[in-house]
PDB file of C-alpha atoms and ligand atoms in Angstrom:
ATOM      1  CA  UNK A  17     126.954 110.793 117.743  1.00  0.00           C
ATOM      2  CA  UNK A  18     128.450 107.642 116.558  1.00  0.00           C
ATOM      3  CA  UNK A  19     127.355 104.949 114.155  1.00  0.00           C
ATOM      4  CA  UNK A  20     127.617 101.273 114.688  1.00  0.00           C
ATOM      5  CA  UNK A  21     126.140  98.050 113.108  1.00  0.00           C
ATOM      6  CA  UNK A  22     122.803  97.320 114.354  1.00  0.00           C
ATOM      7  CA  UNK A  23     121.960  94.260 116.424  1.00  0.00           C
ATOM      8  CA  UNK A  24     118.519  92.503 117.337  1.00  0.00           C
ATOM      9  CA  UNK A  25     118.430  94.349 120.609  1.00  0.00           C
ATOM     10  CA  UNK A  26     117.860  97.677 118.701  1.00  0.00           C
ATOM     11  CA  UNK A  27     114.543  96.336 117.162  1.00  0.00           C
ATOM     12  CA  UNK A  28     112.422  98.231 119.500  1.00  0.00           C
ATOM     13  CA  UNK A  29     114.183 101.525 118.865  1.00  0.00           C
ATOM     14  CA  UNK A  30     114.321 101.090 115.224  1.00  0.00           C
ATOM     15  CA  UNK A  31     110.531 100.273 114.994  1.00  0.00           C
ATOM     16  CA  UNK A  32     109.805 103.578 117.182  1.00  0.00           C
ATOM     17  CA  UNK A  33     111.879 105.699 114.929  1.00  0.00           C
ATOM     18  CA  UNK A  34     110.392 103.953 111.627  1.00  0.00           C
ATOM     19  CA  UNK A  35     106.796 104.405 112.931  1.00  0.00           C
ATOM     20  CA  UNK A  36     107.484 108.226 113.447  1.00  0.00           C
ATOM     21  CA  UNK A  37     108.480 108.355 109.862  1.00  0.00           C
ATOM     22  CA  UNK A  38     105.182 106.423 108.868  1.00  0.00           C
ATOM     23  CA  UNK A  39     103.001 108.815 110.966  1.00  0.00           C
ATOM     24  CA  UNK A  40     104.760 111.935 109.674  1.00  0.00           C
ATOM     25  CA  UNK A  41     103.656 110.852 106.108  1.00  0.00           C
ATOM     26  CA  UNK A  42     106.799 112.435 104.570  1.00  0.00           C
ATOM     27  CA  UNK A  43     109.010 109.528 104.089  1.00  0.00           C
ATOM     28  CA  UNK A  44     107.225 106.408 102.824  1.00  0.00           C
ATOM     29  CA  UNK A  45     104.239 104.898 101.222  1.00  0.00           C
ATOM     30  CA  UNK A  46     103.823 102.601 104.121  1.00  0.00           C
ATOM     31  CA  UNK A  47     101.097 103.330 106.494  1.00  0.00           C
ATOM     32  CA  UNK A  48     100.962 100.368 108.709  1.00  0.00           C
ATOM     33  CA  UNK A  49     102.947 100.646 112.244  1.00  0.00           C
ATOM     34  CA  UNK A  50     105.790  98.069 112.728  1.00  0.00           C
ATOM     35  CA  UNK A  51     106.362  96.070 115.689  1.00  0.00           C
ATOM     36  CA  UNK A  52     109.863  95.260 117.055  1.00  0.00           C
ATOM     37  CA  UNK A  53     109.337  91.601 115.833  1.00  0.00           C
ATOM     38  CA  UNK A  54     108.539  92.826 112.325  1.00  0.00           C
ATOM     39  CA  UNK A  55     111.956  94.838 112.214  1.00  0.00           C
ATOM     40  CA  UNK A  56     113.903  91.870 113.804  1.00  0.00           C
ATOM     41  CA  UNK A  57     112.432  89.409 111.151  1.00  0.00           C
ATOM     42  CA  UNK A  58     113.135  91.753 108.192  1.00  0.00           C
ATOM     43  CA  UNK A  59     116.501  92.969 109.227  1.00  0.00           C
ATOM     44  CA  UNK A  60     118.584  90.094 110.448  1.00  0.00           C
ATOM     45  CA  UNK A  61     117.202  87.121 108.391  1.00  0.00           C
ATOM     46  CA  UNK A  62     119.154  87.587 105.045  1.00  0.00           C
ATOM     47  CA  UNK A  63     122.599  88.393 106.650  1.00  0.00           C
ATOM     48  CA  UNK A  64     123.669  90.339 103.641  1.00  0.00           C
ATOM     49  CA  UNK A  65     122.038  93.713 103.857  1.00  0.00           C
ATOM     50  CA  UNK A  66     123.853  96.152 106.084  1.00  0.00           C
ATOM     51  CA  UNK A  67     121.769  97.870 108.882  1.00  0.00           C
ATOM     52  CA  UNK A  68     123.293 100.574 111.113  1.00  0.00           C
ATOM     53  CA  UNK A  69     122.303 102.775 113.955  1.00  0.00           C
ATOM     54  CA  UNK A  70     123.437 106.098 114.988  1.00  0.00           C
ATOM     55  CA  UNK A  71     123.647 106.841 118.905  1.00  0.00           C
ATOM     56  CA  UNK A  72     123.614 109.878 120.678  1.00  0.00           C
ATOM     57  CA  UNK A  73     124.909 109.726 124.238  1.00  0.00           C
ATOM     58  CA  UNK A  74     124.169 106.068 124.228  1.00  0.00           C
ATOM     59  CA  UNK A  75     120.428 106.321 122.899  1.00  0.00           C
ATOM     60  CA  UNK A  76     119.804 104.960 119.321  1.00  0.00           C
ATOM     61  CA  UNK A  77     118.413 108.325 117.379  1.00  0.00           C
ATOM     62  CA  UNK A  78     118.628 107.010 113.840  1.00  0.00           C
ATOM     63  CA  UNK A  79     118.979 103.988 111.733  1.00  0.00           C
ATOM     64  CA  UNK A  80     119.864 103.352 107.913  1.00  0.00           C
ATOM     65  CA  UNK A  81     119.075 100.202 106.104  1.00  0.00           C
ATOM     66  CA  UNK A  82     119.524  98.345 102.969  1.00  0.00           C
ATOM     67  CA  UNK A  83     117.012  95.997 101.295  1.00  0.00           C
ATOM     68  CA  UNK A  84     116.978  94.171  98.013  1.00  0.00           C
ATOM     69  CA  UNK A  85     116.643  96.257  94.859  1.00  0.00           C
ATOM     70  CA  UNK A  86     115.602  93.462  92.364  1.00  0.00           C
ATOM     71  CA  UNK A  87     116.083  89.591  92.620  1.00  0.00           C
ATOM     72  CA  UNK A  88     117.921  89.461  89.360  1.00  0.00           C
ATOM     73  CA  UNK A  89     121.590  88.099  89.704  1.00  0.00           C
ATOM     74  CA  UNK A  90     122.693  90.955  87.416  1.00  0.00           C
ATOM     75  CA  UNK A  91     121.501  93.553  90.047  1.00  0.00           C
ATOM     76  CA  UNK A  92     122.984  91.768  92.978  1.00  0.00           C
ATOM     77  CA  UNK A  93     125.301  94.714  93.677  1.00  0.00           C
ATOM     78  CA  UNK A  94     122.493  97.283  93.980  1.00  0.00           C
ATOM     79  CA  UNK A  95     120.706  97.949  97.160  1.00  0.00           C
ATOM     80  CA  UNK A  96     117.517 100.011  98.020  1.00  0.00           C
ATOM     81  CA  UNK A  97     118.295 102.286 101.055  1.00  0.00           C
ATOM     82  CA  UNK A  98     116.421 103.925 103.900  1.00  0.00           C
ATOM     83  CA  UNK A  99     117.389 106.495 106.575  1.00  0.00           C
ATOM     84  CA  UNK A 100     115.033 107.593 109.388  1.00  0.00           C
ATOM     85  CA  UNK A 101     115.833 109.813 112.482  1.00  0.00           C
ATOM     86  CA  UNK A 102     113.964 110.110 115.627  1.00  0.00           C
ATOM     87  CA  UNK A 103     111.733 113.256 115.542  1.00  0.00           C
ATOM     88  CA  UNK A 104     113.380 114.746 118.494  1.00  0.00           C
ATOM     89  CA  UNK A 105     116.675 114.208 116.909  1.00  0.00           C
ATOM     90  CA  UNK A 106     116.190 115.701 113.208  1.00  0.00           C
ATOM     91  CA  UNK A 107     118.331 118.315 112.027  1.00  0.00           C
ATOM     92  CA  UNK A 108     121.394 117.756 114.303  1.00  0.00           C
ATOM     93  CA  UNK A 109     123.326 115.467 112.121  1.00  0.00           C
ATOM     94  CA  UNK A 110     122.110 112.091 112.957  1.00  0.00           C
ATOM     95  CA  UNK A 111     120.876 111.340 109.435  1.00  0.00           C
ATOM     96  CA  UNK A 112     124.333 112.231 107.896  1.00  0.00           C
ATOM     97  CA  UNK A 113     126.082 110.039 110.506  1.00  0.00           C
ATOM     98  CA  UNK A 114     123.762 107.005 109.926  1.00  0.00           C
ATOM     99  CA  UNK A 115     123.809 107.362 106.174  1.00  0.00           C
ATOM    100  CA  UNK A 116     127.464 107.756 105.785  1.00  0.00           C
ATOM    101  CA  UNK A 117     127.916 104.625 107.876  1.00  0.00           C
ATOM    102  CA  UNK A 118     125.642 102.891 105.825  1.00  0.00           C
ATOM    103  CA  UNK A 119     127.492 103.734 102.569  1.00  0.00           C
ATOM    104  CA  UNK A 120     130.650 102.613 104.388  1.00  0.00           C
ATOM    105  CA  UNK A 121     128.987  99.469 105.317  1.00  0.00           C
ATOM    106  CA  UNK A 122     127.578  98.900 101.674  1.00  0.00           C
ATOM    107  CA  UNK A 123     130.876  99.350 100.196  1.00  0.00           C
ATOM    108  CA  UNK A 124     132.445  96.685 102.569  1.00  0.00           C
ATOM    109  CA  UNK A 125     129.729  94.245 101.740  1.00  0.00           C
ATOM    110  CA  UNK A 126     130.569  94.620  98.011  1.00  0.00           C
ATOM    111  CA  UNK A 127     127.611  96.807  96.697  1.00  0.00           C
ATOM    112  CA  UNK A 128     128.344  99.024  93.696  1.00  0.00           C
ATOM    113  CA  UNK A 129     125.107 101.350  93.917  1.00  0.00           C
ATOM    114  CA  UNK A 130     122.419 102.609  96.431  1.00  0.00           C
ATOM    115  CA  UNK A 131     119.254 103.768  95.210  1.00  0.00           C
ATOM    116  CA  UNK A 132     115.978 105.152  96.837  1.00  0.00           C
ATOM    117  CA  UNK A 133     112.915 107.053  95.940  1.00  0.00           C
ATOM    118  CA  UNK A 134     112.116 110.292  97.835  1.00  0.00           C
ATOM    119  CA  UNK A 135     108.925 112.211  98.108  1.00  0.00           C
ATOM    120  CA  UNK A 136     109.701 115.774  96.216  1.00  0.00           C
ATOM    121  CA  UNK A 137     108.432 117.592  99.458  1.00  0.00           C
ATOM    122  CA  UNK A 138     110.924 115.911 101.673  1.00  0.00           C
ATOM    123  CA  UNK A 139     113.484 118.621 101.462  1.00  0.00           C
ATOM    124  CA  UNK A 140     115.583 117.172 104.348  1.00  0.00           C
ATOM    125  CA  UNK A 141     115.941 113.921 102.768  1.00  0.00           C
ATOM    126  CA  UNK A 142     116.792 115.341  99.384  1.00  0.00           C
ATOM    127  CA  UNK A 143     119.246 117.774 100.918  1.00  0.00           C
ATOM    128  CA  UNK A 144     120.934 114.912 102.901  1.00  0.00           C
ATOM    129  CA  UNK A 145     121.104 112.728  99.731  1.00  0.00           C
ATOM    130  CA  UNK A 146     122.869 115.499  97.835  1.00  0.00           C
ATOM    131  CA  UNK A 147     125.199 116.298 100.493  1.00  0.00           C
ATOM    132  CA  UNK A 148     126.533 112.721 100.664  1.00  0.00           C
ATOM    133  CA  UNK A 149     126.995 112.370  96.838  1.00  0.00           C
ATOM    134  CA  UNK A 150     123.484 110.995  95.568  1.00  0.00           C
ATOM    135  CA  UNK A 151     122.519 112.059  92.111  1.00  0.00           C
ATOM    136  CA  UNK A 152     118.692 112.831  91.270  1.00  0.00           C
ATOM    137  CA  UNK A 153     118.115 110.407  88.330  1.00  0.00           C
ATOM    138  CA  UNK A 154     114.367 111.694  87.647  1.00  0.00           C
ATOM    139  CA  UNK A 155     110.890 111.800  88.656  1.00  0.00           C
ATOM    140  CA  UNK A 156     108.409 108.880  88.630  1.00  0.00           C
ATOM    141  CA  UNK A 157     104.927 110.685  88.479  1.00  0.00           C
ATOM    142  CA  UNK A 158     101.827 109.312  90.343  1.00  0.00           C
ATOM    143  CA  UNK A 159     103.988 106.380  91.558  1.00  0.00           C
ATOM    144  CA  UNK A 160     101.706 105.330  94.270  1.00  0.00           C
ATOM    145  CA  UNK A 161      98.981 106.572  96.609  1.00  0.00           C
ATOM    146  CA  UNK A 162      99.470 107.566  99.995  1.00  0.00           C
ATOM    147  CA  UNK A 163      96.174 108.222 101.901  1.00  0.00           C
ATOM    148  CA  UNK A 164      94.475 108.015  98.471  1.00  0.00           C
ATOM    149  CA  UNK A 165      96.497 110.623  97.042  1.00  0.00           C
ATOM    150  CA  UNK A 166      98.695 110.035  93.953  1.00  0.00           C
ATOM    151  CA  UNK A 167     102.258 110.903  94.797  1.00  0.00           C
ATOM    152  CA  UNK A 168     105.475 111.642  92.735  1.00  0.00           C
ATOM    153  CA  UNK A 169     108.716 110.339  93.872  1.00  0.00           C
ATOM    154  CA  UNK A 170     112.333 111.414  92.997  1.00  0.00           C
ATOM    155  CA  UNK A 171     114.776 108.550  92.236  1.00  0.00           C
ATOM    156  CA  UNK A 172     118.132 108.955  93.856  1.00  0.00           C
ATOM    157  CA  UNK A 173     121.371 106.833  93.150  1.00  0.00           C
ATOM    158  CA  UNK A 174     124.867 106.843  94.461  1.00  0.00           C
ATOM    159  CA  UNK A 175     127.547 104.834  92.955  1.00  0.00           C
ATOM    160  CA  UNK A 176     130.233 103.260  95.067  1.00  0.00           C
ATOM    161  CA  UNK A 177     133.345 103.573  92.912  1.00  0.00           C
ATOM    162  CA  UNK A 178     135.456 100.934  95.079  1.00  0.00           C
ATOM    163  CA  UNK A 179     133.192  98.351  93.927  1.00  0.00           C
ATOM    164  CA  UNK A 180     133.213  99.419  90.200  1.00  0.00           C
ATOM    165  CA  UNK A 181     136.186  97.774  88.297  1.00  0.00           C
ATOM    166  CA  UNK A 182     137.377  99.924  85.311  1.00  0.00           C
ATOM    167  CA  UNK A 183     135.987  97.619  82.586  1.00  0.00           C
ATOM    168  CA  UNK A 184     132.642  97.351  84.200  1.00  0.00           C
ATOM    169  CA  UNK A 185     133.587  93.929  85.896  1.00  0.00           C
ATOM    170  CA  UNK A 186     132.800  93.667  89.589  1.00  0.00           C
ATOM    171  CA  UNK A 187     135.783  94.536  91.714  1.00  0.00           C
ATOM    172  CA  UNK A 188     137.308  91.394  93.171  1.00  0.00           C
TER     173      UNK A 188
HETATM  174  C1  COA B 221     115.591 113.219 106.240  1.00  0.00           C
HETATM  175  C2  COA B 221     116.317 112.754 107.525  1.00  0.00           C
HETATM  176  C3  COA B 221     116.812 111.307 107.569  1.00  0.00           C
HETATM  177  C4  COA B 221     117.597 113.783 107.563  1.00  0.00           C
HETATM  178  O1  COA B 221     118.279 113.386 108.726  1.00  0.00           O
HETATM  179  P1  COA B 221     118.734 114.847 109.707  1.00  0.00           P
HETATM  180  O2  COA B 221     119.338 114.155 110.814  1.00  0.00           O
HETATM  181  O3  COA B 221     117.388 115.488 110.086  1.00  0.00           O
HETATM  182  O4  COA B 221     119.401 115.666 108.793  1.00  0.00           O
HETATM  183  P2  COA B 221     121.037 116.287 109.081  1.00  0.00           P
HETATM  184  O5  COA B 221     120.989 116.902 110.252  1.00  0.00           O
HETATM  185  O6  COA B 221     122.100 115.022 109.190  1.00  0.00           O
HETATM  186  O7  COA B 221     121.452 116.996 108.004  1.00  0.00           O
HETATM  187  C5  COA B 221     121.883 116.485 106.663  1.00  0.00           C
HETATM  188  C6  COA B 221     121.819 117.419 105.597  1.00  0.00           C
HETATM  189  O8  COA B 221     120.415 117.787 105.276  1.00  0.00           O
HETATM  190  C7  COA B 221     120.200 119.152 105.430  1.00  0.00           C
HETATM  191  N1  COA B 221     118.941 119.259 106.165  1.00  0.00           N
HETATM  192  C8  COA B 221     118.586 118.687 107.246  1.00  0.00           C
HETATM  193  N2  COA B 221     117.250 118.967 107.451  1.00  0.00           N
HETATM  194  C9  COA B 221     116.874 119.967 106.511  1.00  0.00           C
HETATM  195  C10 COA B 221     115.493 120.626 106.287  1.00  0.00           C
HETATM  196  N3  COA B 221     114.480 120.410 107.330  1.00  0.00           N
HETATM  197  N4  COA B 221     115.425 121.331 105.304  1.00  0.00           N
HETATM  198  C11 COA B 221     116.413 121.518 104.316  1.00  0.00           C
HETATM  199  N5  COA B 221     117.660 120.706 104.545  1.00  0.00           N
HETATM  200  C12 COA B 221     117.731 120.051 105.706  1.00  0.00           C
HETATM  201  C13 COA B 221     121.283 119.792 106.605  1.00  0.00           C
HETATM  202  O9  COA B 221     121.477 121.049 106.235  1.00  0.00           O
HETATM  203  C14 COA B 221     122.494 118.996 106.021  1.00  0.00           C
HETATM  204  O10 COA B 221     122.850 119.459 104.729  1.00  0.00           O
HETATM  205  P3  COA B 221     124.408 119.867 104.748  1.00  0.00           P
HETATM  206  O11 COA B 221     125.247 118.421 104.868  1.00  0.00           O
HETATM  207  O12 COA B 221     124.806 120.178 103.407  1.00  0.00           O
HETATM  208  O13 COA B 221     124.884 120.679 105.793  1.00  0.00           O
HETATM  209  C15 COA B 221     115.497 113.018 108.828  1.00  0.00           C
HETATM  210  O14 COA B 221     115.016 114.410 108.846  1.00  0.00           O
HETATM  211  C16 COA B 221     114.205 112.206 108.901  1.00  0.00           C
HETATM  212  O15 COA B 221     114.277 111.010 109.484  1.00  0.00           O
HETATM  213  N6  COA B 221     113.144 112.564 108.436  1.00  0.00           N
HETATM  214  C17 COA B 221     111.688 111.750 108.399  1.00  0.00           C
HETATM  215  C18 COA B 221     111.886 110.365 107.714  1.00  0.00           C
HETATM  216  C19 COA B 221     112.485 110.520 106.337  1.00  0.00           C
HETATM  217  O16 COA B 221     112.235 111.588 105.613  1.00  0.00           O
HETATM  218  N7  COA B 221     113.429 109.641 106.003  1.00  0.00           N
HETATM  219  C20 COA B 221     114.048 109.751 104.593  1.00  0.00           C
HETATM  220  C21 COA B 221     113.225 108.894 103.689  1.00  0.00           C
HETATM  221  S1  COA B 221     113.630 109.022 101.890  1.00  0.00           S
END
């Protein structure tokens, strides 16, 4: 299992994996399946948000991505993250490989924090986050509806110390 930066040629594999996550209703409030062109437009337009894939025997089995947390300048070093593993490959370390690579890429890109929200029932995602140094900040109650049901989410965050200067200044 190896990670690398994603390229536009990975859009179809990423869309397939993301759509499995949407169908399984364990990972996201999204319910609309994505086409490869949706992924390509979203992922490579801005050039500042790392996106990585994990490969097993040459096949893409996972991806991890970052996206904008908030548009305000003061939050420019914070990114939202997502990680998705193909159904057939879950529980074999692909999530760890992909998310570890994303953390490294986010460090190289200068981000000082990654954040996300995870359904409390998503024990696999919470375990993965915990094991890679994420902290559970708290719980948003009834954050949004999925299939007409109000769902809570757990907020997770991970600081990237290399990009935090001692006195709160962004590292140069
Ligand atoms: C959540 C997900 C990304 C985890 O990736 P994965 O490849 O299945 O997990 P890994 O094999 O890398 O395991 C990572 C850690 O999570 C733990 N874990 C994995 N699956 C687990 C499960 N079903 N229950 C409890 N712990 C689990 C592993 O034991 C491991 O812990 P360790 O590092 O302390 O040994 C993956 O299962 C997935 O894509 N699920 C559907 C989409 C999703 O939920 N994405 C996250 C959105 S917030």
